[in-house]
C-alpha cells in the first residue's frame, strides 16, 4: 500500500527543477542572439573596406583589418567608440609639417593644414610680438615649414662719412686736359642712431631715430688746366688737350715685332720713327700728336699691351728703342 502524497511530492520536486533549466535556456538564447555581426565600412587613405564584424570597438576593427596608426593620424569616430551596425570609420593619415621655433626645427605630424591649428597641435603659443610665417590663418601642405620668429628691438649707433664737394678752379699754367689737386678734401662725419628690428637675432629692418653732425666736410680744390700752347725746342705748339701717359718703345725688327714682322703697322703705314701705337678709345687712329721727349707723330698702330693711357713710340733702330725704355711723359693732341 503506497503512502498517500509521495508521488505528488516527487512531481513537485521535478517541476521545481525544470523551471531553472528552462530559464537558463532562455538566457542562453538571448546571449547567442546578441553575438550577431555588424556591417560597417572603413575608409582609410585611398582605400574603402566593407566588412561584417563582431568587434566591440573602433580600435578592434582597425586591428582586425591590419590598419596601424601613427602619431597624429585622425580617426572618426574615436578609437574607444563602440561598433554599431552601418557605422563608417574614417582614418586620415598625418603628414609631417616642420616647425622652426626658438632655434630648433622639428616635425609635427598632423592632419590639419591651417597654421594656427598645427601650432596648437604642437603646443606652441606665439607671443604677442612674435611673427609667424606663413600667417596664422594661412594653409600649408605637408613637408613645408612654419617659422615662429621671436621679435626683439635694439638701438644701434653708427658713424657715417659725408662726401666732400669738389671745387674746380681754372689754372692757365696747367695744360688743358690735365688737372691737379690743390687741396685735398676731407669727408665729414655724422653719427646716426637707428632702432633695429631683429627676428630670431637677425636684423630685418631699421629706422633712423636721430642724427648728429660730428664733423663738417671740407671741399677738395681741383685745378683744371686751360693752357693750349706750350713751348718746346724754341717753337710754340698749339694743342687741344694733353694726356699723361706711360710710353714704351719698339722698332720694326723681329725682336720687337716677332719673326713674321714685315715692317708695317696695323693701319698699313710703314713702321718708322714718327709713328706711335695707341689705344684707339683714348687717342683715335690718325690723330696727330706731340710726345714730350720724342717729337711729333701720328697715331697709326695698335698693340695688345697698349691699353688706356699707354703708348708705344716707334724708332728706326733697336738700339734707340732700348735707350728709350719706359717713361712717364705727356702727349699733346694737336689741332
CSV table of N, CA and C in Angstrom, one decimal, residues 158 191 203 275 300 306:
chain,number,residue,atom,x,y,z
A,158,UNK,N,75.8,104.4,-35.5
A,158,UNK,CA,76.8,104.3,-36.5
A,158,UNK,C,77.4,105.6,-36.9
A,191,UNK,N,76.9,111.1,-36.9
A,191,UNK,CA,76.5,110.0,-36.0
A,191,UNK,C,75.0,109.7,-36.2
A,203,UNK,N,68.9,90.9,-38.1
A,203,UNK,CA,68.3,92.2,-38.4
A,203,UNK,C,67.4,92.0,-39.7
A,275,UNK,N,105.8,107.3,-85.8
A,275,UNK,CA,104.5,106.5,-85.7
A,275,UNK,C,104.4,106.0,-84.2
A,300,UNK,N,99.1,105.6,-85.5
A,300,UNK,CA,98.9,104.7,-86.7
A,300,UNK,C,99.0,103.2,-86.4
A,306,UNK,N,98.9,97.7,-75.3
A,306,UNK,CA,98.6,99.2,-75.3
A,306,UNK,C,97.2,99.4,-74.9
